[in-house]
Coordinates of C-alpha atoms in Angstrom, one line a residue:
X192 CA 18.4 23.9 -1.3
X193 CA 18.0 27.8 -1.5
X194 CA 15.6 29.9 0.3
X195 CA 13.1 31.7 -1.5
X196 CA 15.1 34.8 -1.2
X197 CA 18.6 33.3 -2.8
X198 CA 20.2 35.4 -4.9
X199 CA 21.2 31.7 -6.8
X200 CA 17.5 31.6 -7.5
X201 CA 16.7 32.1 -11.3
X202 CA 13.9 33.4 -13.0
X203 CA 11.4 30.3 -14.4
X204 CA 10.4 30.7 -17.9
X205 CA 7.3 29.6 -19.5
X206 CA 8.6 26.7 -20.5
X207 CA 9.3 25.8 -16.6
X208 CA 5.9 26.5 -15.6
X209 CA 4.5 23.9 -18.4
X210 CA 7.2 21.1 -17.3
X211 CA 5.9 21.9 -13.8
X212 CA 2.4 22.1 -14.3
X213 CA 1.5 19.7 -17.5
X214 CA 3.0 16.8 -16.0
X215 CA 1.8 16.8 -12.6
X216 CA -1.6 17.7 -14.0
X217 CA -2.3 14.3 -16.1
X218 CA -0.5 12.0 -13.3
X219 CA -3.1 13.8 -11.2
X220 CA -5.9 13.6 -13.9
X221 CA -4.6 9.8 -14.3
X222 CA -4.5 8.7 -10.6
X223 CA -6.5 10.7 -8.9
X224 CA -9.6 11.5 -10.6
X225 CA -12.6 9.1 -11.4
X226 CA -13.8 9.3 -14.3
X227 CA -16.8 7.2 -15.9
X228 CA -16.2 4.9 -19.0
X229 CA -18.4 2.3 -20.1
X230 CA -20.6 2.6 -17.0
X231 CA -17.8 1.9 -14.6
X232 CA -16.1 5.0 -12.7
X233 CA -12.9 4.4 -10.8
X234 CA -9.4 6.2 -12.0
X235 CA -7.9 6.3 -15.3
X236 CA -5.1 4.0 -13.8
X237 CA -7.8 1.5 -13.3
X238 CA -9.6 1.8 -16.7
X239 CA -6.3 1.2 -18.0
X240 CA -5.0 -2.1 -16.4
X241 CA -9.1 -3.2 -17.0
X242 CA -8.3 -2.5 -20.4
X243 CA -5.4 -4.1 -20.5
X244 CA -6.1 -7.3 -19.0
X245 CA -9.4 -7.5 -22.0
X246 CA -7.2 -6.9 -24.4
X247 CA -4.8 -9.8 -23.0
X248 CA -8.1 -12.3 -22.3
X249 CA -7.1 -15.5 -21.5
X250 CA -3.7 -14.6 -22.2
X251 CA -3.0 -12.4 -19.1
X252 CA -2.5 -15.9 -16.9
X253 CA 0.4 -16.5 -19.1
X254 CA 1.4 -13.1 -18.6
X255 CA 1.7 -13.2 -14.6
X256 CA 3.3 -16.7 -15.0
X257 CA 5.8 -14.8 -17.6
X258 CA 6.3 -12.0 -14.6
X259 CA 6.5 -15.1 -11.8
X260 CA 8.9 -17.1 -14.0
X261 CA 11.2 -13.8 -14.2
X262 CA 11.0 -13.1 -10.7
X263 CA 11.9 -16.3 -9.5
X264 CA 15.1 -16.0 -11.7
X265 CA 16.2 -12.7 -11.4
X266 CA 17.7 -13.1 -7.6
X267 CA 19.9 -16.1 -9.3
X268 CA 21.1 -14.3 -12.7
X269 CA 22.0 -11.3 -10.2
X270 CA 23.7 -13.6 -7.7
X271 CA 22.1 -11.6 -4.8
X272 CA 20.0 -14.8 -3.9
X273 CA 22.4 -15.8 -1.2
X274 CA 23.4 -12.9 0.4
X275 CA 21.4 -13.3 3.4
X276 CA 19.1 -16.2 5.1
X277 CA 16.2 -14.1 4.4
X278 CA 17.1 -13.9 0.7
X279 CA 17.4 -17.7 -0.1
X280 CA 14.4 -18.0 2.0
X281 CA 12.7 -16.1 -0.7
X282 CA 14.7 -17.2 -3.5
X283 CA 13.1 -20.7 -2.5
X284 CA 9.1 -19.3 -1.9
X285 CA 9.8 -18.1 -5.0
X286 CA 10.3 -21.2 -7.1
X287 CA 7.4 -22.3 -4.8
X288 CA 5.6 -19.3 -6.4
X289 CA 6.0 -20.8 -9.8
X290 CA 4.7 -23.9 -9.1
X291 CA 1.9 -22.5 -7.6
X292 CA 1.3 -20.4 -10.7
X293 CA 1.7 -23.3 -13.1
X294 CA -1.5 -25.0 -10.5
X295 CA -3.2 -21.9 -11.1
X296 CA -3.0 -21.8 -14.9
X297 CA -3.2 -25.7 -15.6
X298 CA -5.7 -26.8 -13.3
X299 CA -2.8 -29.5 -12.0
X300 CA -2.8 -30.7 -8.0
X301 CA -4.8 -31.4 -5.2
X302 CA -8.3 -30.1 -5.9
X303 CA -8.5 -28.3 -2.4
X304 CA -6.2 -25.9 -4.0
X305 CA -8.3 -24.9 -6.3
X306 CA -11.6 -24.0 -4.2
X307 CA -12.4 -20.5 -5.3
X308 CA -10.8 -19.1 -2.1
X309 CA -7.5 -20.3 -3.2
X310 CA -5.8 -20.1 -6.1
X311 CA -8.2 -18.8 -8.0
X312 CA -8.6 -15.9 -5.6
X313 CA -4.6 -15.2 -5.1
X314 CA -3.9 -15.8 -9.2
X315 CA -7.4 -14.0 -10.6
X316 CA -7.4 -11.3 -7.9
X317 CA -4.4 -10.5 -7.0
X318 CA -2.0 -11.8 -9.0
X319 CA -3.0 -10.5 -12.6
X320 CA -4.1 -7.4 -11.2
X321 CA -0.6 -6.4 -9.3
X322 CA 1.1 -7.6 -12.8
X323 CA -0.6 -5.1 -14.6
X324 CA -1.3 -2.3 -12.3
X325 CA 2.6 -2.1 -11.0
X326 CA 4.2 -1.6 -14.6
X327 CA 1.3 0.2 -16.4
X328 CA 1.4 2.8 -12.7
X329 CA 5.0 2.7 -13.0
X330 CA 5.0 4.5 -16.3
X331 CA 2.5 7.6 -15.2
X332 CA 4.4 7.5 -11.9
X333 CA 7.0 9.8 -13.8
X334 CA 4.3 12.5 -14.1
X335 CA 3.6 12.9 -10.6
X336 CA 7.2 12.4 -8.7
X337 CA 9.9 14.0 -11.4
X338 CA 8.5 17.4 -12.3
X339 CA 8.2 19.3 -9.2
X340 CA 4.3 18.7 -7.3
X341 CA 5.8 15.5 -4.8
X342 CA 8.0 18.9 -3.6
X343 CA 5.6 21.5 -3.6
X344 CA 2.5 19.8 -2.1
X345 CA 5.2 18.4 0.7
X346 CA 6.4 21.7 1.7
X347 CA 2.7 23.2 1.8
X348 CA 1.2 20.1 4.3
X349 CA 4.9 19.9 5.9
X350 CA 3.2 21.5 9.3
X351 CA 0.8 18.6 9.4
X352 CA 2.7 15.6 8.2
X353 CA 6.0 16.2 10.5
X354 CA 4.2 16.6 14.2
X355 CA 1.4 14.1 13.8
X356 CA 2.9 11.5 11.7
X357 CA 6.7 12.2 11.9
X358 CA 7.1 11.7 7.9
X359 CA 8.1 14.9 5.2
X360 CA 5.1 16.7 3.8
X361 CA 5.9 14.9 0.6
X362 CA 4.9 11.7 2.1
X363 CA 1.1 13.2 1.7
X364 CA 1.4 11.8 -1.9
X365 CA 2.2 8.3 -1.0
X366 CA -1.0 8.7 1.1
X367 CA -3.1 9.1 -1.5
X368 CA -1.6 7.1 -4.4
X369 CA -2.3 3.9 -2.4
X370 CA -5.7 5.2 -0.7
X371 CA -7.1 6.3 -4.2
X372 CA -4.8 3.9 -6.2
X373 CA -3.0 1.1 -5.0
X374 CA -0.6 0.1 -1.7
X375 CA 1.7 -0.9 -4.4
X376 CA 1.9 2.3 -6.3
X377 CA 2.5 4.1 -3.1
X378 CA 5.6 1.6 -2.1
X379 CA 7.0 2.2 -5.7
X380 CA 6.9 5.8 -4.9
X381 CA 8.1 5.4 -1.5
X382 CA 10.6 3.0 -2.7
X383 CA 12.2 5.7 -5.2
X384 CA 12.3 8.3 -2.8
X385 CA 14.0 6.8 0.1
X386 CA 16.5 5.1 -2.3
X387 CA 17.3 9.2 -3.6
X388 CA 17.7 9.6 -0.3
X389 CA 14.5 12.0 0.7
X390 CA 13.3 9.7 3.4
X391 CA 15.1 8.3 6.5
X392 CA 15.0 4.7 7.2
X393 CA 12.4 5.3 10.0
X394 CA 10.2 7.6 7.5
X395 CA 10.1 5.4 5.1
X396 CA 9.0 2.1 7.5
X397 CA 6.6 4.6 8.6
X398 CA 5.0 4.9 5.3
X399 CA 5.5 1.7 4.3
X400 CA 3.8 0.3 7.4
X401 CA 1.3 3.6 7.8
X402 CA 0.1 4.8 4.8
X403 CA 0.2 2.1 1.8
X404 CA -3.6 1.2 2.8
X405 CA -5.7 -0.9 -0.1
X406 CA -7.3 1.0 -2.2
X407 CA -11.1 3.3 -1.8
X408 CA -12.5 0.6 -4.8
X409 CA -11.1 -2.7 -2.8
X410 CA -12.9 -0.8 0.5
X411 CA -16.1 -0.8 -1.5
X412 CA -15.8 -4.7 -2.0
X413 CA -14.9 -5.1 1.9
X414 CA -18.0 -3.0 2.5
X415 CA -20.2 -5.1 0.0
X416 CA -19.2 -8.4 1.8
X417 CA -20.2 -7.0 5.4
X418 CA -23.1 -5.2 4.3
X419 CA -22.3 -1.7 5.0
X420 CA -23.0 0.1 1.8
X421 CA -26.0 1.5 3.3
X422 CA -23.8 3.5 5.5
X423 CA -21.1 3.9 3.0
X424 CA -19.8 7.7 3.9
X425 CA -19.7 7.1 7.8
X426 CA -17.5 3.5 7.5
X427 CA -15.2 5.6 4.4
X428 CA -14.5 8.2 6.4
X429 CA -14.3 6.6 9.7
X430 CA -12.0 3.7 8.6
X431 CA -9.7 6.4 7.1
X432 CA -9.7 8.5 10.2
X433 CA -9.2 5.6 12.4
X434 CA -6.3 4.2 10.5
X435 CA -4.5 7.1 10.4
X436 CA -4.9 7.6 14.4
X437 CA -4.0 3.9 14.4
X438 CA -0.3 5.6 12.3
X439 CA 0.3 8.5 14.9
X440 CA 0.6 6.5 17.8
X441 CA 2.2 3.5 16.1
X442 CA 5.1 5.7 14.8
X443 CA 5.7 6.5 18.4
X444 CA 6.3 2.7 19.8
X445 CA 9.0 0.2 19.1
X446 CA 9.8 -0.7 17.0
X447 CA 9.3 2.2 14.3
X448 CA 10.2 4.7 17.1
X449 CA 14.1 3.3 17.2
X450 CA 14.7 2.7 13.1
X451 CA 17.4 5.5 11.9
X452 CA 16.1 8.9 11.2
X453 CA 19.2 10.4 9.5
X454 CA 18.3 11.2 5.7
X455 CA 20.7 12.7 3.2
X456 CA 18.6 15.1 1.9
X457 CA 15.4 16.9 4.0
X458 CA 12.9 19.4 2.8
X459 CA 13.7 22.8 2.5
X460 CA 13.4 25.3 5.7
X461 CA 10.1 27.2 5.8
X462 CA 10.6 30.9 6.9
X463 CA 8.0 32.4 8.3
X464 CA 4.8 33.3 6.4
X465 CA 6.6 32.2 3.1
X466 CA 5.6 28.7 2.9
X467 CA 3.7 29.1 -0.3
X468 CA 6.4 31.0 -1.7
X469 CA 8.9 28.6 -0.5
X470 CA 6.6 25.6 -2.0
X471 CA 6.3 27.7 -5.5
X472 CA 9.9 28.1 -6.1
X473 CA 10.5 24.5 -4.9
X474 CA 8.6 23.1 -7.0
X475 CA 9.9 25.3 -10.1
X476 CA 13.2 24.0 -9.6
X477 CA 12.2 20.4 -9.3
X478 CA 11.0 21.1 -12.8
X479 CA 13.8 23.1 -14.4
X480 CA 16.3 20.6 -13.4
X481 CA 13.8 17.1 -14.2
X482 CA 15.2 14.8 -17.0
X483 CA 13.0 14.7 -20.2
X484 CA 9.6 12.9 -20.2
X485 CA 10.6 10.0 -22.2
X486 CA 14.2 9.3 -19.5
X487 CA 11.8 9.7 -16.2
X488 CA 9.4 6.7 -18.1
X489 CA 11.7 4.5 -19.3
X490 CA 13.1 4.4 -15.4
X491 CA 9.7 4.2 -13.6
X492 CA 9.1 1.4 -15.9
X493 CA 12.2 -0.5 -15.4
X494 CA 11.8 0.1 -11.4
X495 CA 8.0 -0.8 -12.1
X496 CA 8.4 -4.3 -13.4
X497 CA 11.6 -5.1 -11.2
X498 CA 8.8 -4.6 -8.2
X499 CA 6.6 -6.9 -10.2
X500 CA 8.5 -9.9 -10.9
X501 CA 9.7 -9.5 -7.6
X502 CA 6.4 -9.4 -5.9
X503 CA 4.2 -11.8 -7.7
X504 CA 6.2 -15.3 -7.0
X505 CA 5.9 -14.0 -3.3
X506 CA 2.4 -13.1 -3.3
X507 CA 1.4 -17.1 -5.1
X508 CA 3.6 -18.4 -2.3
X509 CA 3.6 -16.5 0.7
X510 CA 0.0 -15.9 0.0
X511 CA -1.0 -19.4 -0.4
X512 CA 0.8 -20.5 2.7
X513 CA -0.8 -18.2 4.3
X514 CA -5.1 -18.6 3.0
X515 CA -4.4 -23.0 4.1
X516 CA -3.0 -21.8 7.3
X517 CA -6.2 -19.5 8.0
X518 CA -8.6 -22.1 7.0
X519 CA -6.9 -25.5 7.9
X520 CA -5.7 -24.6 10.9
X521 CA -5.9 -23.3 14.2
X522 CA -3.3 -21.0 14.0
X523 CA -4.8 -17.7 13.3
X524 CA -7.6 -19.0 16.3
X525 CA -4.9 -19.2 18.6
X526 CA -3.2 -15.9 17.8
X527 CA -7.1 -14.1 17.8
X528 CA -6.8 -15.3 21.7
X529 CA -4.5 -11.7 21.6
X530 CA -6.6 -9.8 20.6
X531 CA -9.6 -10.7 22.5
X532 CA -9.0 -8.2 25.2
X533 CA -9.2 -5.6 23.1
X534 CA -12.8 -6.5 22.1
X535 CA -14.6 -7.7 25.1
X536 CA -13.7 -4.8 26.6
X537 CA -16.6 -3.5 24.7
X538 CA -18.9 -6.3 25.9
X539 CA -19.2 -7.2 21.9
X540 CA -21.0 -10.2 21.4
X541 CA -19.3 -11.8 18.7
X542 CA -16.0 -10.3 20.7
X543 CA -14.1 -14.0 19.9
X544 CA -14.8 -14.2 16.3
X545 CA -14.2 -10.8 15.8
X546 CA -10.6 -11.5 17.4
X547 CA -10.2 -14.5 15.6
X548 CA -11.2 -13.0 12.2
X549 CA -9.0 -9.8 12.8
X550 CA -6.3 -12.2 13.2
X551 CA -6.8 -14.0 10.1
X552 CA -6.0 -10.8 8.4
X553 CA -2.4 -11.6 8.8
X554 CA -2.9 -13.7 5.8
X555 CA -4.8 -11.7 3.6
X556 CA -6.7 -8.7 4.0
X557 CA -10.3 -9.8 2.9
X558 CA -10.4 -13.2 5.1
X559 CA -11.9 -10.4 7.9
X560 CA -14.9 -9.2 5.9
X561 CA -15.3 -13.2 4.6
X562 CA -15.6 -14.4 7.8
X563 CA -17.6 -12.0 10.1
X564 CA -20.2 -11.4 7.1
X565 CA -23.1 -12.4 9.1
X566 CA -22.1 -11.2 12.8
X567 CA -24.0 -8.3 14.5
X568 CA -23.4 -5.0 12.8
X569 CA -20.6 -3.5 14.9
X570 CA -18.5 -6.5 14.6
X571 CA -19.3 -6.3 11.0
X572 CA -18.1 -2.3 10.9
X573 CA -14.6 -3.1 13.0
X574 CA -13.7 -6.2 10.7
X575 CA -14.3 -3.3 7.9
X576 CA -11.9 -1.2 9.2
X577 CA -9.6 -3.6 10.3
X578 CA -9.2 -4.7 6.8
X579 CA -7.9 -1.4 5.6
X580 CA -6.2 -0.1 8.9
X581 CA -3.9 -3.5 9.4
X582 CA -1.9 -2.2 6.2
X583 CA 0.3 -5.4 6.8
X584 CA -0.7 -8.7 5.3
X585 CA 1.0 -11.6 4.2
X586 CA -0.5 -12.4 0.3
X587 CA 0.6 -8.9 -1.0
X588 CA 1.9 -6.1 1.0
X589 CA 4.6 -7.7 3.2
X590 CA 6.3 -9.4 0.4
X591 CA 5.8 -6.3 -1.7
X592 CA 7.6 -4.1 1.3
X593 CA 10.2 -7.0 1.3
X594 CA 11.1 -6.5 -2.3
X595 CA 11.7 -2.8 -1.5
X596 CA 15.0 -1.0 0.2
X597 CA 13.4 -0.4 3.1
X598 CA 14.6 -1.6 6.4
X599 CA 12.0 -3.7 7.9
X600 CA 12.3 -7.1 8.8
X601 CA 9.4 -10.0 8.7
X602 CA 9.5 -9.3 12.4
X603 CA 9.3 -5.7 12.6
X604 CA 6.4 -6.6 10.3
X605 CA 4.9 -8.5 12.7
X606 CA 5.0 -6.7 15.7
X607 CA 3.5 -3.6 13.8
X608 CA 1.0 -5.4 12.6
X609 CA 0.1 -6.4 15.8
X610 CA 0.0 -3.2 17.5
X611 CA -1.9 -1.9 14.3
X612 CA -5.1 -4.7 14.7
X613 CA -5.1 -4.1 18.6
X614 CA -5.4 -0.5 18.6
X615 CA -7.9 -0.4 15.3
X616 CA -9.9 -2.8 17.3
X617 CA -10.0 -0.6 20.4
X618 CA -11.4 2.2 18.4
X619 CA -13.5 0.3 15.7
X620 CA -15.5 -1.2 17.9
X621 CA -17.1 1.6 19.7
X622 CA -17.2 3.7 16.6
X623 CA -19.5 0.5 15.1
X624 CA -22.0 1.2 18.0
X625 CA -22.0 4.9 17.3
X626 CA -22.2 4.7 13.5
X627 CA -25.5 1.8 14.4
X628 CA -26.7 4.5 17.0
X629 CA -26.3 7.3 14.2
X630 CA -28.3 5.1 11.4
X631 CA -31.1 4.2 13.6

């Protein structure tokens, strides 16, 4: 990379400035910003897969299955399925996701299956909605990673991303593509980036495991369930400041702390006082050398819907597995027992159920908010947060990390996940009393 002052640095046309600017301005415009349509205000992005899915009706079950099908496949046509233990474990969840599917769609099998909780929640809620939003992101994606802002925008917030969360400035933009968007928009982009070699192994787990939180509108369901829309801006802001605590200390244990942190290709040297110059001309030449519009799609989309199929036979499988574990039995009660010191501590009433419930999030990341609903208010506000700051859950985000390039293991998983709920519970907890104390 040259510095600012490089004599190999050329002078940026017009046209440069557009390519910079004009992209990065619509995937902002299209990821970023709500925007009210029919009533409803939520993203662009969103509008789009709602669209989408009305347009498709009843048709979008057989869409997903289509998806399913293909991912179930696509291990076997590329002969990667048994390259490793882990692989034809998945290769077999898979088929299991099909099946599952084929339940969802027909109506077919044991009719505790198909208590709304179930499949109907995994296929209708996340299923359908991951099929869409993944491909349809994928093709926008190109406007916010290939023309220059991922590189400007991470040398600007370089100072406060590298000390505090030990991840490039450009990481920032994963951040907020799955806080405003979707945990599976940000893994694409993460994804793409460490596979061109911009993230280290360890910086990529760390944003992985970190930073692809669910999204502000799922918060606002979690919130709705636990009865916290009253106090809306204090448990938004709160949940997003403790989670991201929750990320800088996490990123300084085992076993995110050991991963490999040798990367081909780091950002740019910032001398001093020229980090906005050194940002501008980044970003320029990020631009002047991007493919054209219609190359940087077709790839997003073709990473886009490889993700898909590859995530949605997981997420009917793993996913199920994981909701009939949670509710017939004790599993996730015994593995709450954990976390209990971390919330009588706090002489918390409901500290048991809190644990218990926390624990259940392993499985999927509402079952918190389902099941301490009715509990006294700050157990109600630290299931909230838990929901968003575990990041790790076993119906969507761990099989959609799996599908990635990045390093991390089921266990590694795990044990982040752990240390994630036990430190989100030491803080939630006595920031629910403060936020009760602040509300009168």
């Amino acid at each position: 990379m040259n510095t600012p002052d490089s004599p190999a640095r050329q002078r940026h046309g017009a046209a440069t400035l557009v390519k910079l600017f004009l992209p990065s301005l619509l995937g902002i415009l299209i990821f970023f910003v709500p925007i009210d349509i029919g009533g409803e205000t939520t993203i662009l992005l969103d509008h789009m897969v709602t669209g989408a899915r009305n347009l498709l009706g009843h048709a979008s079950g057989l869409y997903a299955l289509t998806l399913i099908v293909a991912g179930a496949a696509y291990p076997v046509i590329r002969g990667y399925w048994n390259h490793s233990l882990t692989e034809r474990i998945f290769t077999v969840l898979k088929v299991g996701g099909v099946a599952a599917a084929l339940m969802a769609l027909t109506g077919w099998g044991p009719a505790f299956l198909h208590e709304p909780d179930m499949l109907p929640f995994l296929f209708d809620k996340l299923v359908i909605p991951v099929g869409l939003i993944v491909p349809i992101g994928a093709i926008f994606l190109a406007l916010l990673i290939s023309y220059g802002l991922l590189e400007l925008i991470g040398v600007l917030v370089q100072p406060v991303m590298r000390p505090i969360w030990r991840t490039p400035g450009r990481s920032a933009i994963d951040a907020v593509a799955s806080f405003v968007g979707s945990y599976s928009i940000g893994l694409l982009i993460t994804n793409r980036v460490y596979q061109a070699g911009q993230y280290s192994a360890r910086e990529a787990a760390i944003i992985a495991t970190g930073f692809s939180t669910v999204s502000a509108t799922f918060m606002i369901i979690v919130a709705r369930t636990l009865d916290l829309m009253s106090v809306w801006n204090l448990y938004f802001w709160l949940t997003l400041l403790i989670t991201f605590i929750v990320t800088a200390i996490t990123v300084r244990l085992p076993p995110l702390s050991r991963m490999d942190n040798s990367a081909a290709d780091g950002e740019p040297e910032v001398a001093p006082g020229k980090r906005f110059t050194t940002a501008w001309h980044t970003g320029l030449e990020i631009a002047a050398q991007a493919p054209g519009l219609h190359r940087s799609v077709a790839f997003n989309f073709k990473e886009g819907l490889v993700m898909a199929i590859s995530i949605l036979p997981s997420i009917m499988s793993v996913g199920l597995i994981g909701l009939l574990a949670a509710k017939y039995t004790p599993l996730f009660e015994w593995l709450g027992w954990l976390f209990y010191p971390f919330v009588a501590i706090w002489g918390l009433g409901d500290a048991a159920a809190l644990a218990q419930a926390s624990a259940s999030g392993l499985a999927e990341m509402f079952l918190p908010a389902l099941l301490m609903a009715d509990a006294e208010f700050a157990a109600r506000f630290a299931a909230g947060v838990v929901s968003v700051s575990a990041v790790l859950f076993f119906s969507a985000s761990i099989p959609c990390i799996l599908s990635t390039s990045i390093p991390l293991s089921v266990g590694r998983m795990l044990l982040v996940w752990f240390i994630r709920v036990a430190l989100s519970l030491l803080l939630a907890v006595p920031t629910g009393y403060l936020v009760q104390t602040l509300a009168g």
